[in-house]
PDB file of C-alpha atoms in Angstrom:
ATOM      1  CA  GLN K 847      15.980 -10.698   3.427  1.00 43.00           C
ATOM      2  CA  THR K 848      17.717 -11.484   0.132  1.00 40.00           C
ATOM      3  CA  ALA K 849      21.068 -13.127   0.701  1.00 42.00           C
ATOM      4  CA  VAL K 850      24.017 -12.347  -1.524  1.00 41.00           C
ATOM      5  CA  ALA K 851      25.213 -14.950  -3.985  1.00 38.00           C
ATOM      6  CA  GLY K 852      28.445 -16.749  -3.322  1.00 42.00           C
ATOM      7  CA  PRO K 853      29.797 -19.667  -1.333  1.00 42.00           C
ATOM      8  CA  ALA K 854      27.281 -21.218   1.032  1.00 40.00           C
ATOM      9  CA  THR K 855      27.944 -21.131   4.751  1.00 44.00           C
ATOM     10  CA  LYS K 856      27.496 -24.171   6.982  1.00 42.00           C
ATOM     11  CA  ASP K 857      24.021 -22.948   7.883  1.00 42.00           C
ATOM     12  CA  GLY K 858      22.833 -22.611   4.289  1.00 35.00           C
ATOM     13  CA  GLU K 859      22.985 -18.833   3.897  1.00 44.00           C
ATOM     14  CA  ARG K 860      24.904 -17.500   0.913  1.00 53.00           C
ATOM     15  CA  THR K 861      27.487 -14.734   1.110  1.00 58.00           C
ATOM     16  CA  ALA K 862      29.586 -12.981  -1.507  1.00 70.00           C
ATOM     17  CA  LEU K 863      32.611 -13.016   0.824  1.00 81.00           C
ATOM     18  CA  SER K 864      34.113 -15.588   3.115  1.00 85.00           C
ATOM     19  CA  PRO K 865      32.994 -15.282   6.752  1.00 86.00           C
ATOM     20  CA  LYS K 866      36.471 -14.143   7.789  1.00 89.00           C
ATOM     21  CA  SER K 867      36.616 -11.464   5.079  1.00 90.00           C
ATOM     22  CA  LEU K 868      33.165 -10.128   5.897  1.00 92.00           C
ATOM     23  CA  GLN K 869      33.961 -10.040   9.600  1.00 92.00           C
ATOM     24  CA  CYS K 870      37.177  -8.082   8.945  1.00 93.00           C
ATOM     25  CA  ILE K 871      35.342  -5.591   6.760  1.00 95.00           C
ATOM     26  CA  LEU K 872      32.626  -5.087   9.368  1.00 96.00           C
ATOM     27  CA  ALA K 873      35.284  -4.622  12.062  1.00 95.00           C
ATOM     28  CA  LEU K 874      36.939  -1.940   9.929  1.00 95.00           C
ATOM     29  CA  ALA K 875      33.607  -0.241   9.268  1.00 96.00           C
ATOM     30  CA  ILE K 876      32.550  -0.112  12.910  1.00 96.00           C
ATOM     31  CA  VAL K 877      35.824   1.556  13.909  1.00 97.00           C
ATOM     32  CA  GLY K 878      35.058   4.437  11.552  1.00 95.00           C
ATOM     33  CA  CYS K 879      31.517   5.063  12.737  1.00 95.00           C
ATOM     34  CA  CYS K 880      32.437   4.679  16.414  1.00 96.00           C
ATOM     35  CA  ILE K 881      35.291   7.192  16.203  1.00 97.00           C
ATOM     36  CA  ALA K 882      32.798   9.662  14.767  1.00 96.00           C
ATOM     37  CA  MET K 883      30.259   8.694  17.411  1.00 96.00           C
ATOM     38  CA  ALA K 884      32.574   9.180  20.385  1.00 96.00           C
ATOM     39  CA  LEU K 885      33.878  12.597  19.356  1.00 95.00           C
ATOM     40  CA  PRO K 886      30.726  14.596  20.174  1.00 94.00           C
ATOM     41  CA  LEU K 887      29.533  12.265  22.914  1.00 94.00           C
ATOM     42  CA  GLY K 888      32.753  12.855  24.828  1.00 94.00           C
ATOM     43  CA  HIS K 889      33.153  16.539  24.050  1.00 96.00           C
ATOM     44  CA  LEU K 890      29.726  17.979  23.237  1.00 95.00           C
ATOM     45  CA  VAL K 891      29.296  19.731  26.594  1.00 96.00           C
ATOM     46  CA  ALA K 892      32.740  21.299  26.355  1.00 96.00           C
ATOM     47  CA  HIS K 893      32.148  22.328  22.727  1.00 96.00           C
ATOM     48  CA  ILE K 894      28.832  24.014  23.473  1.00 96.00           C
ATOM     49  CA  SER K 895      30.325  25.745  26.504  1.00 95.00           C
ATOM     50  CA  ASP K 896      33.096  27.078  24.268  1.00 95.00           C
ATOM     51  CA  LEU K 897      30.397  28.543  22.028  1.00 95.00           C
ATOM     52  CA  GLY K 898      29.303  30.696  24.961  1.00 94.00           C
ATOM     53  CA  HIS K 899      26.334  28.735  26.271  1.00 96.00           C
ATOM     54  CA  SER K 900      25.951  27.671  29.877  1.00 95.00           C
ATOM     55  CA  THR K 901      26.989  24.214  30.984  1.00 95.00           C
ATOM     56  CA  ALA K 902      23.369  23.561  31.964  1.00 96.00           C
ATOM     57  CA  ARG K 903      22.213  24.162  28.374  1.00 96.00           C
ATOM     58  CA  ALA K 904      25.132  22.089  27.103  1.00 96.00           C
ATOM     59  CA  ALA K 905      24.137  19.188  29.342  1.00 96.00           C
ATOM     60  CA  GLU K 906      20.541  19.487  28.122  1.00 96.00           C
ATOM     61  CA  ILE K 907      21.718  19.281  24.523  1.00 96.00           C
ATOM     62  CA  LEU K 908      23.697  16.137  25.296  1.00 96.00           C
ATOM     63  CA  SER K 909      20.567  14.714  26.933  1.00 97.00           C
ATOM     64  CA  VAL K 910      18.605  15.471  23.755  1.00 97.00           C
ATOM     65  CA  ALA K 911      21.171  13.481  21.769  1.00 96.00           C
ATOM     66  CA  LEU K 912      20.797  10.550  24.146  1.00 96.00           C
ATOM     67  CA  ALA K 913      17.011  10.806  23.925  1.00 97.00           C
ATOM     68  CA  GLY K 914      17.223  10.738  20.133  1.00 96.00           C
ATOM     69  CA  SER K 915      19.289   7.571  20.369  1.00 96.00           C
ATOM     70  CA  ARG K 916      16.725   5.877  22.567  1.00 95.00           C
ATOM     71  CA  ILE K 917      13.832   6.911  20.328  1.00 96.00           C
ATOM     72  CA  SER K 918      15.496   5.584  17.175  1.00 95.00           C
ATOM     73  CA  ARG K 919      16.274   2.246  18.812  1.00 93.00           C
ATOM     74  CA  LEU K 920      12.763   1.800  20.159  1.00 94.00           C
ATOM     75  CA  THR K 921      10.729   3.008  17.179  1.00 94.00           C
ATOM     76  CA  VAL K 922      12.642   2.996  13.886  1.00 94.00           C
ATOM     77  CA  LEU K 923      15.579   0.578  14.040  1.00 94.00           C
ATOM     78  CA  GLY K 924      13.488  -2.591  14.067  1.00 93.00           C
ATOM     79  CA  PRO K 925      11.207  -1.734  11.116  1.00 94.00           C
ATOM     80  CA  VAL K 926      14.114  -0.461   8.994  1.00 94.00           C
ATOM     81  CA  ALA K 927      16.282  -3.518   9.680  1.00 92.00           C
ATOM     82  CA  ASN K 928      13.395  -5.940   9.158  1.00 92.00           C
ATOM     83  CA  ARG K 929      12.400  -4.411   5.849  1.00 93.00           C
ATOM     84  CA  TYR K 930      15.770  -3.549   4.327  1.00 92.00           C
ATOM     85  CA  GLY K 931      18.316  -5.637   6.229  1.00 92.00           C
ATOM     86  CA  GLY K 932      21.193  -4.859   8.561  1.00 94.00           C
ATOM     87  CA  LEU K 933      23.543  -3.337   5.977  1.00 95.00           C
ATOM     88  CA  VAL K 934      20.999  -0.767   4.804  1.00 95.00           C
ATOM     89  CA  SER K 935      20.169  -0.081   8.448  1.00 96.00           C
ATOM     90  CA  ILE K 936      23.820   0.675   9.230  1.00 97.00           C
ATOM     91  CA  PHE K 937      24.124   2.908   6.162  1.00 97.00           C
ATOM     92  CA  THR K 938      20.943   4.848   6.929  1.00 96.00           C
ATOM     93  CA  PHE K 939      21.719   5.574  10.563  1.00 97.00           C
ATOM     94  CA  SER K 940      25.388   6.246   9.836  1.00 97.00           C
ATOM     95  CA  ALA K 941      24.361   8.822   7.220  1.00 97.00           C
ATOM     96  CA  LEU K 942      22.181  10.564   9.808  1.00 97.00           C
ATOM     97  CA  GLN K 943      25.057  10.551  12.274  1.00 97.00           C
ATOM     98  CA  THR K 944      27.377  12.017   9.628  1.00 97.00           C
ATOM     99  CA  ALA K 945      24.915  14.805   8.892  1.00 97.00           C
ATOM    100  CA  GLY K 946      24.498  15.639  12.569  1.00 96.00           C
ATOM    101  CA  LEU K 947      28.235  15.725  13.202  1.00 96.00           C
ATOM    102  CA  ALA K 948      28.879  17.889  10.141  1.00 96.00           C
ATOM    103  CA  LEU K 949      26.159  20.368  11.122  1.00 97.00           C
ATOM    104  CA  LEU K 950      27.752  20.840  14.551  1.00 94.00           C
ATOM    105  CA  VAL K 951      30.590  22.616  12.768  1.00 93.00           C
ATOM    106  CA  PHE K 952      28.377  25.255  11.169  1.00 94.00           C
ATOM    107  CA  PHE K 953      25.785  26.209  13.809  1.00 95.00           C
ATOM    108  CA  ASP K 954      26.099  27.767  17.242  1.00 92.00           C
ATOM    109  CA  GLY K 955      22.542  28.871  18.111  1.00 93.00           C
ATOM    110  CA  LEU K 956      20.785  27.016  20.906  1.00 95.00           C
ATOM    111  CA  LEU K 957      17.724  25.947  18.913  1.00 96.00           C
ATOM    112  CA  ALA K 958      19.853  24.668  16.070  1.00 96.00           C
ATOM    113  CA  LEU K 959      22.098  22.786  18.490  1.00 97.00           C
ATOM    114  CA  TYR K 960      19.114  21.068  20.106  1.00 97.00           C
ATOM    115  CA  LEU K 961      17.846  19.938  16.698  1.00 97.00           C
ATOM    116  CA  ILE K 962      21.287  18.843  15.513  1.00 97.00           C
ATOM    117  CA  ALA K 963      21.887  16.916  18.714  1.00 97.00           C
ATOM    118  CA  PHE K 964      18.617  15.054  18.229  1.00 97.00           C
ATOM    119  CA  LEU K 965      19.547  14.245  14.613  1.00 97.00           C
ATOM    120  CA  PHE K 966      22.981  13.016  15.659  1.00 97.00           C
ATOM    121  CA  GLY K 967      21.534  10.918  18.475  1.00 96.00           C
ATOM    122  CA  PHE K 968      18.809   9.510  16.251  1.00 97.00           C
ATOM    123  CA  GLY K 969      21.516   8.390  13.853  1.00 96.00           C
ATOM    124  CA  TYR K 970      24.019   6.895  16.246  1.00 94.00           C
ATOM    125  CA  GLY K 971      21.331   5.051  18.199  1.00 94.00           C
ATOM    126  CA  GLY K 972      20.683   2.686  15.308  1.00 94.00           C
ATOM    127  CA  ILE K 973      24.223   1.949  14.188  1.00 95.00           C
ATOM    128  CA  VAL K 974      25.807  -0.467  16.645  1.00 93.00           C
ATOM    129  CA  PRO K 975      22.699  -2.678  17.110  1.00 94.00           C
ATOM    130  CA  SER K 976      22.616  -3.192  13.335  1.00 95.00           C
ATOM    131  CA  TYR K 977      25.969  -4.984  13.218  1.00 95.00           C
ATOM    132  CA  PRO K 978      24.708  -8.120  15.026  1.00 94.00           C
ATOM    133  CA  MET K 979      21.847  -8.167  12.515  1.00 93.00           C
ATOM    134  CA  VAL K 980      24.351  -8.330   9.656  1.00 94.00           C
ATOM    135  CA  VAL K 981      26.204 -11.121  11.441  1.00 93.00           C
ATOM    136  CA  ARG K 982      22.950 -13.042  11.799  1.00 91.00           C
ATOM    137  CA  GLU K 983      21.990 -12.486   8.162  1.00 90.00           C
ATOM    138  CA  TYR K 984      25.277 -13.343   6.452  1.00 89.00           C
ATOM    139  CA  LEU K 985      27.507 -15.344   8.802  1.00 87.00           C
ATOM    140  CA  PRO K 986      27.100 -18.885  10.152  1.00 87.00           C
ATOM    141  CA  VAL K 987      24.621 -19.000  13.007  1.00 87.00           C
ATOM    142  CA  HIS K 988      26.779 -21.271  15.152  1.00 89.00           C
ATOM    143  CA  GLU K 989      29.581 -18.665  15.000  1.00 88.00           C
ATOM    144  CA  GLY K 990      27.363 -15.643  15.634  1.00 88.00           C
ATOM    145  CA  GLY K 991      28.303 -15.030  19.259  1.00 91.00           C
ATOM    146  CA  ARG K 992      32.049 -15.062  18.657  1.00 92.00           C
ATOM    147  CA  ARG K 993      31.924 -12.992  15.497  1.00 93.00           C
ATOM    148  CA  THR K 994      29.539 -10.429  16.988  1.00 94.00           C
ATOM    149  CA  ALA K 995      31.760 -10.042  20.052  1.00 95.00           C
ATOM    150  CA  LEU K 996      34.838  -9.429  17.907  1.00 95.00           C
ATOM    151  CA  ILE K 997      33.084  -6.797  15.811  1.00 96.00           C
ATOM    152  CA  ILE K 998      31.720  -4.990  18.872  1.00 95.00           C
ATOM    153  CA  PHE K 999      35.213  -5.149  20.411  1.00 97.00           C
ATOM    154  CA  PHE K1000      36.536  -3.163  17.458  1.00 97.00           C
ATOM    155  CA  GLY K1001      33.661  -0.742  17.963  1.00 96.00           C
ATOM    156  CA  ALA K1002      34.877  -0.212  21.534  1.00 96.00           C
ATOM    157  CA  ILE K1003      38.352   0.508  20.148  1.00 97.00           C
ATOM    158  CA  GLY K1004      36.828   3.110  17.846  1.00 96.00           C
ATOM    159  CA  MET K1005      34.981   4.714  20.746  1.00 96.00           C
ATOM    160  CA  ALA K1006      38.208   4.920  22.759  1.00 97.00           C
ATOM    161  CA  ILE K1007      40.092   6.463  19.835  1.00 97.00           C
ATOM    162  CA  GLY K1008      37.325   8.999  19.205  1.00 96.00           C
ATOM    163  CA  GLY K1009      37.203  10.164  22.804  1.00 95.00           C
ATOM    164  CA  TRP K1010      40.982  10.533  22.939  1.00 97.00           C
ATOM    165  CA  LEU K1011      41.198  12.143  19.496  1.00 96.00           C
ATOM    166  CA  GLY K1012      38.790  14.931  20.373  1.00 96.00           C
ATOM    167  CA  GLY K1013      40.848  15.975  23.377  1.00 96.00           C
ATOM    168  CA  PHE K1014      44.136  15.607  21.510  1.00 97.00           C
ATOM    169  CA  VAL K1015      43.043  17.818  18.615  1.00 96.00           C
ATOM    170  CA  TYR K1016      41.540  20.381  20.976  1.00 96.00           C
ATOM    171  CA  ASP K1017      44.818  20.616  22.889  1.00 96.00           C
ATOM    172  CA  LEU K1018      46.637  21.217  19.607  1.00 96.00           C
ATOM    173  CA  VAL K1019      44.394  23.879  18.051  1.00 95.00           C
ATOM    174  CA  GLY K1020      42.065  25.071  20.832  1.00 94.00           C
ATOM    175  CA  SER K1021      38.875  24.113  18.967  1.00 94.00           C
ATOM    176  CA  TYR K1022      36.692  21.059  18.491  1.00 95.00           C
ATOM    177  CA  THR K1023      35.848  21.971  14.899  1.00 95.00           C
ATOM    178  CA  PRO K1024      38.827  20.145  13.322  1.00 96.00           C
ATOM    179  CA  ALA K1025      38.142  17.100  15.486  1.00 96.00           C
ATOM    180  CA  PHE K1026      34.509  16.994  14.356  1.00 97.00           C
ATOM    181  CA  LEU K1027      35.601  17.294  10.730  1.00 97.00           C
ATOM    182  CA  ILE K1028      37.989  14.390  11.242  1.00 97.00           C
ATOM    183  CA  GLY K1029      35.033  12.472  12.657  1.00 96.00           C
ATOM    184  CA  VAL K1030      33.014  13.274   9.540  1.00 97.00           C
ATOM    185  CA  ALA K1031      35.853  11.858   7.427  1.00 97.00           C
ATOM    186  CA  PHE K1032      35.879   8.631   9.445  1.00 97.00           C
ATOM    187  CA  ASN K1033      32.104   8.384   9.124  1.00 97.00           C
ATOM    188  CA  LEU K1034      32.319   8.874   5.366  1.00 97.00           C
ATOM    189  CA  GLY K1035      34.795   6.007   5.304  1.00 96.00           C
ATOM    190  CA  ASN K1036      32.257   3.877   7.147  1.00 96.00           C
ATOM    191  CA  LEU K1037      29.585   4.809   4.616  1.00 97.00           C
ATOM    192  CA  ALA K1038      31.921   3.929   1.746  1.00 97.00           C
ATOM    193  CA  VAL K1039      32.630   0.477   3.171  1.00 96.00           C
ATOM    194  CA  ILE K1040      29.007  -0.319   3.980  1.00 96.00           C
ATOM    195  CA  GLY K1041      27.856   1.113   0.655  1.00 95.00           C
ATOM    196  CA  ALA K1042      30.308  -1.156  -1.158  1.00 93.00           C
ATOM    197  CA  LEU K1043      28.922  -4.173   0.702  1.00 93.00           C
ATOM    198  CA  ILE K1044      25.368  -3.179  -0.232  1.00 91.00           C
ATOM    199  CA  ARG K1045      26.333  -2.829  -3.916  1.00 89.00           C
ATOM    200  CA  LEU K1046      28.113  -6.180  -3.802  1.00 86.00           C
ATOM    201  CA  ASN K1047      24.986  -7.726  -2.316  1.00 79.00           C
ATOM    202  CA  ARG K1048      22.711  -6.345  -5.004  1.00 77.00           C
ATOM    203  CA  ARG K1049      25.060  -7.120  -7.879  1.00 74.00           C
ATOM    204  CA  ALA K1050      25.514 -10.706  -6.718  1.00 67.00           C
ATOM    205  CA  ALA K1051      21.768 -11.131  -6.201  1.00 66.00           C
ATOM    206  CA  ASN K1052      21.142 -10.125  -9.807  1.00 64.00           C
TER     207      ASN K1052
END
């Protein structure tokens, strides 16, 4: 893994940002992707039921999303992170999650919903585990536990906001579509932040 140029940490790794700055940016990024993650996870069954499908089919579709998450973590996350690093891993899986969430707005057929749920789950399954990888790559090793815990704490805040936001928007407009679009916007914000960090990494390395 190529480290970014910049001030050296206590453990010898080089980062373009101070440890505190990078941690704050990662905490901001994880809020965005976790809000988008929690919206369908908390409301997918209700959304699919509103589309006219049975609750049994809706529960199956949620299960497909969870299965996609497990498959991505067990088969793809490790090779992607090992080859390209934690930041690229976050960006890749977050982009898949964004695509899955956006597609939920436009399709209502059962087959399409099964496929979209798998895509969404495949994406979100690789996101959160990638953040500790970034901490390990770019932040001092002796501070890894504390900094990882703080970043994951902000992810939990994002999950709580996303679950609440879906219900709040639904109560206002009677549809989950606006809530999912808001989730897409938050996920795009996450991609913008992580993409900026990747560009900073590559520019500093050159």
